[in-house]
Tab-separated table of C-alpha atoms in Angstrom:
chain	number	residue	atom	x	y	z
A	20	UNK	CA	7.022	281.667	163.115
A	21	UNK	CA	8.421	283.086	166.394
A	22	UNK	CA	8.027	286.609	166.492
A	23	UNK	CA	11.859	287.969	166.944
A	24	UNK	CA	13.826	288.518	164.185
A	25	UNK	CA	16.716	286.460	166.144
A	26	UNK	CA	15.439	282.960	166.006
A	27	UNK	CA	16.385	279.079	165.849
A	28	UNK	CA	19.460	279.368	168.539
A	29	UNK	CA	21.328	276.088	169.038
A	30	UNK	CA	24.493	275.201	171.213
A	31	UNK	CA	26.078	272.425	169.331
A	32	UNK	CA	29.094	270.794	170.217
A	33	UNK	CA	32.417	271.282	168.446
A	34	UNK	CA	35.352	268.582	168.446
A	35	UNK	CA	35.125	268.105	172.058
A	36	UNK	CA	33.054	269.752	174.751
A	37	UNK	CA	35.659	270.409	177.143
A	38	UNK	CA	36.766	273.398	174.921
A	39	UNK	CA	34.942	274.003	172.038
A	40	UNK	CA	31.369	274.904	170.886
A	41	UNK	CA	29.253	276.377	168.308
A	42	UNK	CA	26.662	278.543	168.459
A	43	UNK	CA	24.168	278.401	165.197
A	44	UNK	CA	21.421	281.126	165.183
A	45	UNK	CA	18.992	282.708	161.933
A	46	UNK	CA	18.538	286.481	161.797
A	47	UNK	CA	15.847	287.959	159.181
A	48	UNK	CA	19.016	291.036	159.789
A	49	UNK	CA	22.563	290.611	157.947
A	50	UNK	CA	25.552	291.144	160.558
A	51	UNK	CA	24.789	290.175	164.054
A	52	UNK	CA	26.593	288.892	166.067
A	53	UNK	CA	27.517	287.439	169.561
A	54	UNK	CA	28.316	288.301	173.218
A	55	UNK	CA	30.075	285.692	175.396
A	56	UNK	CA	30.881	285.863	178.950
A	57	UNK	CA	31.832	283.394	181.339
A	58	UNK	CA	30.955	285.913	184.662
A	59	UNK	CA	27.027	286.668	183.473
A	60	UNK	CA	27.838	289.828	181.193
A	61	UNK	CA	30.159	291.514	184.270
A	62	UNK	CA	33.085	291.310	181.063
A	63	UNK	CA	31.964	290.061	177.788
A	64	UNK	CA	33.555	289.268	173.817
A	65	UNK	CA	32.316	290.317	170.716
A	66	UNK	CA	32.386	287.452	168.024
A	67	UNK	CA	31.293	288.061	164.537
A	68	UNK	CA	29.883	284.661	162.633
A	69	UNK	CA	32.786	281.842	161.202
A	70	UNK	CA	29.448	282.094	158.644
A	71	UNK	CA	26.241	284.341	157.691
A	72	UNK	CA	24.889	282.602	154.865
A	73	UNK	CA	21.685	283.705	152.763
A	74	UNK	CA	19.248	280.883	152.750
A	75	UNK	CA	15.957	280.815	150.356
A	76	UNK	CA	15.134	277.329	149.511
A	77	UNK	CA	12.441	278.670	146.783
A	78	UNK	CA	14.723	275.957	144.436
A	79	UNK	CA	14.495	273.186	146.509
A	80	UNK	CA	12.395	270.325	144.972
A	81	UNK	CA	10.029	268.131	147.094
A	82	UNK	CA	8.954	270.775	149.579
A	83	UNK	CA	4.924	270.921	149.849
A	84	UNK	CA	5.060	273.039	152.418
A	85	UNK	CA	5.722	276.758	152.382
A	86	UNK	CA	6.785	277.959	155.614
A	87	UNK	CA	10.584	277.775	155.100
A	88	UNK	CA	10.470	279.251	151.929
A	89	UNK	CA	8.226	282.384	152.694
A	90	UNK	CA	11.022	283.691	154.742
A	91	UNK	CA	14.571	284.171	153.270
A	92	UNK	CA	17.228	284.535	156.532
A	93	UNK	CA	21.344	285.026	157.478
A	94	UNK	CA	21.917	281.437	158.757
A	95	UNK	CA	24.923	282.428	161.161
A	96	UNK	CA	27.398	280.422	163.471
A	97	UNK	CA	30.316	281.589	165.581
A	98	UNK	CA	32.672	278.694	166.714
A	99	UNK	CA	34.176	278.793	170.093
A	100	UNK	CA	37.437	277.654	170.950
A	101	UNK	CA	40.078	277.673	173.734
A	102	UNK	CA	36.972	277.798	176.234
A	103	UNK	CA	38.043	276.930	180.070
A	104	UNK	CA	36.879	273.388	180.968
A	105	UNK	CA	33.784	272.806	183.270
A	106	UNK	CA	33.024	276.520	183.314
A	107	UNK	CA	29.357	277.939	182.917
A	108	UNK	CA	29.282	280.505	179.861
A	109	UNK	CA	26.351	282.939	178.886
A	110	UNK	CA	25.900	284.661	175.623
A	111	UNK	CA	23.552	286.409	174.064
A	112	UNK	CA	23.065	287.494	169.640
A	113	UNK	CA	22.296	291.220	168.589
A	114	UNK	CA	21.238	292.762	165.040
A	115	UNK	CA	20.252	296.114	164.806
A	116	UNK	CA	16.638	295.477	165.840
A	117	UNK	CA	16.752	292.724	168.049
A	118	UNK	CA	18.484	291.368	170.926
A	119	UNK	CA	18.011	287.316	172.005
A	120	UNK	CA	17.723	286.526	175.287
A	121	UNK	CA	20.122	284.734	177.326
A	122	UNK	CA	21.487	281.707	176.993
A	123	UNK	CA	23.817	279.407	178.108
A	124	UNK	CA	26.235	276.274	177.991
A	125	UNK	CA	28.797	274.430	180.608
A	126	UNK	CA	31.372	273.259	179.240
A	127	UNK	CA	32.341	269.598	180.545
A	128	UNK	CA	35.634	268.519	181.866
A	129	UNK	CA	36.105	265.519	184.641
A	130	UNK	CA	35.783	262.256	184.892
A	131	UNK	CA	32.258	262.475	186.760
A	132	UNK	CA	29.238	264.064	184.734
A	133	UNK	CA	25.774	263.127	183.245
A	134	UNK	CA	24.621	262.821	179.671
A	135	UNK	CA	21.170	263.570	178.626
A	136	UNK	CA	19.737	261.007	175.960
A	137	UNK	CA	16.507	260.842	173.933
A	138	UNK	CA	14.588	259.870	171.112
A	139	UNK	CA	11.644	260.893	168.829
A	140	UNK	CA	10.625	263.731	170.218
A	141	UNK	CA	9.013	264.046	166.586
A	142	UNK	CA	5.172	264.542	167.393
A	143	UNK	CA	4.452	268.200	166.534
A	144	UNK	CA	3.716	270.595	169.671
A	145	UNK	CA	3.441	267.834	172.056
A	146	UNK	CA	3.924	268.974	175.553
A	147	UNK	CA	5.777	266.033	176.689
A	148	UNK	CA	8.839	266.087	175.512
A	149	UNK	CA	9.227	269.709	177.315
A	150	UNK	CA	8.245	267.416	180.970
A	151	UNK	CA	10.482	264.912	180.213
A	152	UNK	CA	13.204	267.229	179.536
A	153	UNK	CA	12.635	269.523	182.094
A	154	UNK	CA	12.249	266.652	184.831
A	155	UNK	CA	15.740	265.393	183.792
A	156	UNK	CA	17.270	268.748	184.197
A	157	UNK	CA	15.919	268.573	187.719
A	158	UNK	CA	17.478	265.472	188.519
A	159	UNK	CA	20.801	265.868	187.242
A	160	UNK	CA	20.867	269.947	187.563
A	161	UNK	CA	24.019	269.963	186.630
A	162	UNK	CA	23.804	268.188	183.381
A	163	UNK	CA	25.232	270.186	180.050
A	164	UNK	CA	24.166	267.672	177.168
A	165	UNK	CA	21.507	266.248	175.214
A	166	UNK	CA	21.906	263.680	172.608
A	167	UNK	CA	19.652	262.473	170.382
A	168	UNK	CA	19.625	259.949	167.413
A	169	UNK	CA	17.049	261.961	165.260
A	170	UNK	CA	13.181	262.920	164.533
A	171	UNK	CA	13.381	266.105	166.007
A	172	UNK	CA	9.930	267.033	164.311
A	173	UNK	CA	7.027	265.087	162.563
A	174	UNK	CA	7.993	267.383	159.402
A	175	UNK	CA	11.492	269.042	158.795
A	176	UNK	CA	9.948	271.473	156.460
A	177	UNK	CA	7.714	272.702	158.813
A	178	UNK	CA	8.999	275.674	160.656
A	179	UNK	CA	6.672	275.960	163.291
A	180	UNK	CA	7.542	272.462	164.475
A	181	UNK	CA	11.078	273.944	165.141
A	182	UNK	CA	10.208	276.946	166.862
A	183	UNK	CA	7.987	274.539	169.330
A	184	UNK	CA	11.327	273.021	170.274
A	185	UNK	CA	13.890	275.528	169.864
A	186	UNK	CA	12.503	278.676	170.774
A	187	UNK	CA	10.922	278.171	173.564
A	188	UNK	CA	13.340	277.479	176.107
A	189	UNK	CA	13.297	273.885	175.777
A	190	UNK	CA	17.267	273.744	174.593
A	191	UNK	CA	18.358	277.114	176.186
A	192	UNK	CA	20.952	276.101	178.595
A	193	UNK	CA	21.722	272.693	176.701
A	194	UNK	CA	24.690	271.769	174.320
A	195	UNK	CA	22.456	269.750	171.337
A	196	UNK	CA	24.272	266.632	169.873
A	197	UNK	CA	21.867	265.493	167.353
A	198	UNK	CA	21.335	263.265	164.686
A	199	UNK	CA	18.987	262.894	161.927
A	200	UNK	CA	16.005	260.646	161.374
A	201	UNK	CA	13.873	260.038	158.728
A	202	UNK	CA	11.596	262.645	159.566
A	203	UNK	CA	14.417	265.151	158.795
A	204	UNK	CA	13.988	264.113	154.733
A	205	UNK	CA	9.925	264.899	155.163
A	206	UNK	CA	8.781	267.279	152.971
A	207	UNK	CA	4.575	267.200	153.517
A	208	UNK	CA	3.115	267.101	157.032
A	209	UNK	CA	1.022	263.827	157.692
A	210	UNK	CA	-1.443	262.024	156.530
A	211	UNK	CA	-0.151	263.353	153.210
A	212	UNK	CA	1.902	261.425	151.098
A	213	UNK	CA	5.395	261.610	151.751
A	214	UNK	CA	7.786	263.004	149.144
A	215	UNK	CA	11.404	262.860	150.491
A	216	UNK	CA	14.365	265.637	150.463
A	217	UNK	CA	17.728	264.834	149.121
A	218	UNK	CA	19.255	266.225	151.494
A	219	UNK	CA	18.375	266.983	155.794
A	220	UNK	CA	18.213	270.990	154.557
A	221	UNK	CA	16.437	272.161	158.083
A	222	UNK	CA	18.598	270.452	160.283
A	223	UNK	CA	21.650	271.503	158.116
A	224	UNK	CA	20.902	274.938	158.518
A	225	UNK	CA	19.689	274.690	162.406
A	226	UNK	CA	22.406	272.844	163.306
A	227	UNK	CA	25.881	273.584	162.895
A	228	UNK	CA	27.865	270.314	163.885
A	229	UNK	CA	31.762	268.887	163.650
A	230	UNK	CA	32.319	268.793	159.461
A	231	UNK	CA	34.675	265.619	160.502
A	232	UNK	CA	31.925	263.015	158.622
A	233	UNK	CA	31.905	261.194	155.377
A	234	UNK	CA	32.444	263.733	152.392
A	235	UNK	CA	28.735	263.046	151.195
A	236	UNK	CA	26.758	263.587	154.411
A	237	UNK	CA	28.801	266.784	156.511
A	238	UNK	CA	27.038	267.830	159.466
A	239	UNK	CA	24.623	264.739	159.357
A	240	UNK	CA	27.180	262.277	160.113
A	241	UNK	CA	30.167	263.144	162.570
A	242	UNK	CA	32.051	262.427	165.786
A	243	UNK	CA	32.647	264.795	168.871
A	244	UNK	CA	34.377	263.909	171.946
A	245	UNK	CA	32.159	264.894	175.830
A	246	UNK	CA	35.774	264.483	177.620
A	247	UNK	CA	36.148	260.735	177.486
A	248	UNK	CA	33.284	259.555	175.991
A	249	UNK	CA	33.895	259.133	172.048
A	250	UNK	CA	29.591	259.852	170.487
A	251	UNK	CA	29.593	259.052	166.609
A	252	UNK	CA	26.869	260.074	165.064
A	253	UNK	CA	25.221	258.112	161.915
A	254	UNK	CA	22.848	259.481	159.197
A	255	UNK	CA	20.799	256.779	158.375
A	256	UNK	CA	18.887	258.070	155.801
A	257	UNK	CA	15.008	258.591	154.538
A	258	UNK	CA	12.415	256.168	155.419
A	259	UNK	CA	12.536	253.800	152.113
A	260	UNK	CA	16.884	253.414	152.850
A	261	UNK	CA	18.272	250.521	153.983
A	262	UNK	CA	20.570	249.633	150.649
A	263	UNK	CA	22.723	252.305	149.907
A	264	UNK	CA	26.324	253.361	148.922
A	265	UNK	CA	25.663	256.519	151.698
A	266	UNK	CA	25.106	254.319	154.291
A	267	UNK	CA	28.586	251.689	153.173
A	268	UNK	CA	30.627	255.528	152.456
A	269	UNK	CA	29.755	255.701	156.832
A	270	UNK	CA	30.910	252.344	157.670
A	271	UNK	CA	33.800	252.536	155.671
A	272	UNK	CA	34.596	256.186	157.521
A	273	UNK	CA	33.738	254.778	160.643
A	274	UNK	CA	36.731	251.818	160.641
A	275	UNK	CA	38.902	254.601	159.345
A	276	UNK	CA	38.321	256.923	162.175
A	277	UNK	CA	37.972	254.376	164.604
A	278	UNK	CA	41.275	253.291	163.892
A	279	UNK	CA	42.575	256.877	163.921
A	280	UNK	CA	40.810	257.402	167.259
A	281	UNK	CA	42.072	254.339	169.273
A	282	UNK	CA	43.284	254.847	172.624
A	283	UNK	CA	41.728	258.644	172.839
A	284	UNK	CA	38.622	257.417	174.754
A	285	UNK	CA	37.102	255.360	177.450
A	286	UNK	CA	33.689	255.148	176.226
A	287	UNK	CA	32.171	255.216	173.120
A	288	UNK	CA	28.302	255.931	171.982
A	289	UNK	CA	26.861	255.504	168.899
A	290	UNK	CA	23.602	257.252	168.049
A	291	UNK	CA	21.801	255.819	164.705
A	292	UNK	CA	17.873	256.949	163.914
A	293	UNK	CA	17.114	253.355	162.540
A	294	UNK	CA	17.323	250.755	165.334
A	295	UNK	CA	19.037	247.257	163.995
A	296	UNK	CA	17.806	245.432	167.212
A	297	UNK	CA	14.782	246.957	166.833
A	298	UNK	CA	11.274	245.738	165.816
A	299	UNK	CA	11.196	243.087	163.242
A	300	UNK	CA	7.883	244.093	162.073
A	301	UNK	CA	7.565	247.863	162.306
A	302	UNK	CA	10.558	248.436	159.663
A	303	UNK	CA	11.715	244.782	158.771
A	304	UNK	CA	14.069	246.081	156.008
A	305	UNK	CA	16.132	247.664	158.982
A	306	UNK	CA	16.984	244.361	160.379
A	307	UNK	CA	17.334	241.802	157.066
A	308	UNK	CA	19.262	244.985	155.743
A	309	UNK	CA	21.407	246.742	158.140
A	310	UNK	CA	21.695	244.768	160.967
A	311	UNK	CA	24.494	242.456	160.029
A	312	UNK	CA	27.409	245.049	158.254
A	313	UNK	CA	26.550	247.763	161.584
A	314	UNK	CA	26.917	244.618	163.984
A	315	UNK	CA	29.910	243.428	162.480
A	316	UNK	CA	31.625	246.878	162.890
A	317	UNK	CA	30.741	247.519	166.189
A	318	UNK	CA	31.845	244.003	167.391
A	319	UNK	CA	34.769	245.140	165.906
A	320	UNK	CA	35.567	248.485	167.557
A	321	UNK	CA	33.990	247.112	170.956
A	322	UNK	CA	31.691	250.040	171.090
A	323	UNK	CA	29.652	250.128	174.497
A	324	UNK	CA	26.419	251.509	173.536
A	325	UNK	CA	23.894	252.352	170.379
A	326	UNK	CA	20.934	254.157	171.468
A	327	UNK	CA	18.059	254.323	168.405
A	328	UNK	CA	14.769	255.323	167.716
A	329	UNK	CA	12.698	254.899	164.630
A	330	UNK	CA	10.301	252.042	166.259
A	331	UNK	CA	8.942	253.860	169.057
A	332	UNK	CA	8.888	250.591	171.182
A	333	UNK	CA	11.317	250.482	173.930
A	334	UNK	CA	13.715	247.285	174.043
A	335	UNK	CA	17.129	247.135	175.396
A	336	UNK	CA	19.621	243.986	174.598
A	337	UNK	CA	21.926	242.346	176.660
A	338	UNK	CA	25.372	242.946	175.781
A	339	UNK	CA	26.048	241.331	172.287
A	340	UNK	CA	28.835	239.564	171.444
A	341	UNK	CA	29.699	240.907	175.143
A	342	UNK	CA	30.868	244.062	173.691
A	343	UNK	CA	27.406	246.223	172.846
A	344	UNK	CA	24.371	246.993	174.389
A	345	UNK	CA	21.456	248.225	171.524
A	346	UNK	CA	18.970	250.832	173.495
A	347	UNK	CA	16.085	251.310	171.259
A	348	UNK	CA	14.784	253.875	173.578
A	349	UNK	CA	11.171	253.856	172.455
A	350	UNK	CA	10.108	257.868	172.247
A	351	UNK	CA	10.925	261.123	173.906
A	352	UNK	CA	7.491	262.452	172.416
A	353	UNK	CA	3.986	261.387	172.341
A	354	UNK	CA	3.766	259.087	169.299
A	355	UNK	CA	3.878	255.174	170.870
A	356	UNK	CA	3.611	251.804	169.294
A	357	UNK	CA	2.181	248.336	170.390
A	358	UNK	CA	4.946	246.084	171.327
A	359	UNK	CA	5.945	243.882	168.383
A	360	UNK	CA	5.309	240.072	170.196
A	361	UNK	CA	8.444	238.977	168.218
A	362	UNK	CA	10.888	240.905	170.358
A	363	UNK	CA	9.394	238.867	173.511
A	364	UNK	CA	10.520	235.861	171.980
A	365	UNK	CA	14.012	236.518	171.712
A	366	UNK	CA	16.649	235.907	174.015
A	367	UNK	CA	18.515	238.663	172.874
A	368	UNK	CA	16.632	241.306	174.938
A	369	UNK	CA	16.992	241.950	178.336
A	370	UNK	CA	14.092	244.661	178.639
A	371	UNK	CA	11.056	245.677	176.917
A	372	UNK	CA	9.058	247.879	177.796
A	373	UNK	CA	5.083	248.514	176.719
A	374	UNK	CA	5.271	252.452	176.648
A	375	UNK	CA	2.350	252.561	174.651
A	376	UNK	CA	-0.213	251.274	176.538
A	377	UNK	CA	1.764	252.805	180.176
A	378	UNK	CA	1.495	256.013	178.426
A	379	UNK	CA	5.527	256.618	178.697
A	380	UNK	CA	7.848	259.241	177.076
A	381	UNK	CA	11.106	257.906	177.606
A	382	UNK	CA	14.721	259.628	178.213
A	383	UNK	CA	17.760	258.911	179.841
A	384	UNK	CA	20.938	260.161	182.270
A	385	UNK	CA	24.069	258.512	181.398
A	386	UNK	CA	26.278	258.749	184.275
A	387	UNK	CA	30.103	258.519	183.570
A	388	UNK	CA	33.123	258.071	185.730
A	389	UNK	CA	36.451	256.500	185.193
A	390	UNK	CA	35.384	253.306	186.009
A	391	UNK	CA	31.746	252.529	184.159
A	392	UNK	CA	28.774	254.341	182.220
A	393	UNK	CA	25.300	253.728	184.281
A	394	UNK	CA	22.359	254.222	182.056
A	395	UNK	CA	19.254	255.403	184.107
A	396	UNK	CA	15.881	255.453	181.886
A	397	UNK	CA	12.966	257.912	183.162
A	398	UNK	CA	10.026	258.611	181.710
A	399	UNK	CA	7.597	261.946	181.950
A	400	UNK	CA	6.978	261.363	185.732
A	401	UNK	CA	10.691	260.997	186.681
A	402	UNK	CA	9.818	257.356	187.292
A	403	UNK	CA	13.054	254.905	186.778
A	404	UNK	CA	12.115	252.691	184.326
A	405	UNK	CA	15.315	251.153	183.646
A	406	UNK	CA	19.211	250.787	184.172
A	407	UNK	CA	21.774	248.924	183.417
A	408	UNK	CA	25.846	249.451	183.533
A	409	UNK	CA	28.345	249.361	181.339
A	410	UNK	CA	32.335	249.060	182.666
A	411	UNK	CA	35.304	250.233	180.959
A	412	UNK	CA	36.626	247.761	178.800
């Protein structure tokens, strides 16, 4: 585990990232707390957590692996609102032993700004995903947030695999919007056989997320606004799921907030773990299963994009039912598959990409304006792989 007894710190976005945030962060300590300032520490606020909650999981069932229970910690979060849009903020967590380091977040706020995207970074202590995401960050400096549709890790209960990605810098001066994959329900590390959670317990406690989701999945399902771009965020469950009342309670919350919602946005993204474009071999129950009820929803709502994982093949579609374009962006790790020939013989898809055998990790910059979305897809060497644009509707 990392060696700090402040640990795990994660900007997450709150209802909208022009103004609000939240800041989720473990301490082995009881009462810390944060230091905000928008002028590098010149003037600063004290915030005391929204919530310091005691987690052991020693009752959990399922978990073969030890390393989050050998440690009980103060799971803590302090939600920031009424921040000033498209300003740089630094802050910084203190118990009494410890002090973080400093981080960082920019709050977005015009009409003309980049959106990091990825996928899969999943493969434990590859070194990667840090290259990919670092090589974005030099591209579009100025970018604020990362979204991805799930697999953080190749294990969830596996606390190393977090630190690898969380305390290390990778995330420091990001605003996280993640989903959950699969991989978030693992509770063995691989080859092993898989027993699954019930529940996405890591990545509830690491991330601290909009509690505006279905009643059965908070923090795991949600929407957030990045000024006017609408991202909804679906849980689509453990590997064996493709039938289930969880995943109709999100459809049926997503035409009731879509309807809530309309006229509030120019864009909206969808990010969904499970790809229902995707390969037709790899996880065939995705596509006999899901495809048809999440199709027929987003038709509905004309939503612009879906960007997926779960396949680890890249393939892009052209817009369907000229309304959506499905981005199953392959992986933002190190763990590739062949291409499945099927895709290649459907019409439907407008790129595919071999990223196994090129030896690709795959991310993207979504660059927004008033007047279109233009997706551009790098891989590790900064190397444009792919783009495509979508206008306002």
């Amino acid at each position: 585990m990392f060696n700090k007894s402040i640990y795990h710190i994660v900007t997450t976005p709150g209802e909208n990232t022009n103004n609000s945030i939240v800041i989720n962060w473990h301490s082995l300590i009881k009462n810390s707390y944060l230091l905000l300032s928008n002028d590098n520490f010149k003037t600063y606020n004290k915030y005391i957590p929204n919530s310091e909650i005691l987690w052991d999981m020693n009752n959990i069932d399922n978990i073969k692996d030890d390393s989050f229970k050998s440690i009980s910690r103060y799971v803590c979060n302090v939600k920031l609102t009424l921040l000033i849009p498209n300003t740089t903020y630094y802050y910084k967590i203190i118990n009494e032993e410890d002090e973080s380091s400093i981080y960082s977040f920019k709050t977005t706020g015009n009409n003309d700004f980049d959106i990091f995207a990825c996928v899969d970074l999943q493969h434990p202590f590859n070194k990667e995903t840090p290259l990919l995401i670092n090589n974005l960050c030099k591209i579009s400096p100025n970018t604020s947030i990362l979204l991805c549709s799930g697999d953080l890790t190749g294990c969830a209960c596996v606390e190393d695999e977090w630190s690898y990605i969380l305390d290390n810098n990778l995330f420091n001066n990001l605003i996280v919007g993640s989903g959950v994959g699969d991989h978030e329900y693992w509770g063995d590390t691989f080859p092993n056989h898989i027993p699954m959670t019930k529940e996405p317990y890591a990545f509830n406690h690491l991330f601290s997320n909009p509690k505006n989701g279905c009643s059965s999945l908070i923090n795991s399902n949600y929407y957030f606004y990045i000024n006017n771009v609408l991202v909804i965020v679906f849980n689509t469950l453990d590997s064996n799921t493709t039938i289930s009342n969880l995943l109709n309670e999100q459809l049926i919350w997503f035409d009731n907030i879509m309807n809530k919602l309309k006229n509030t946005y120019d864009y909206s993204i969808v990010l969904m773990h499970k790809s229902i474009y995707g390969s037709k071999i790899i996880d065939s129950s995705v596509v006999k299963n899901m495809k048809e009820p999440f199709n027929i929803i987003f038709n509905k709502y004309h939503v612009d994009l879906v960007i997926s994982g779960h396949d680890h093949i890249y393939s892009r579609t052209s817009m369907i039912n000229n309304t959506t374009y499905y981005l199953d962006m392959g992986s933002s790790g190190n763990k590739r598959r062949d291409v499945d020939d099927s895709l290649l013989l459907d019409s439907v898809y407008e790129k595919i990409l071999d990223i196994k055998n090129n030896n690709q990790t795959i991310g993207s910059i979504i660059h927004v304006n008033k007047d279109f979305m233009e997706i551009n897809v790098y891989d590790q060497t900064n190397y444009l792989v792919d783009k495509f644009t979508i206008y306002k509707k």
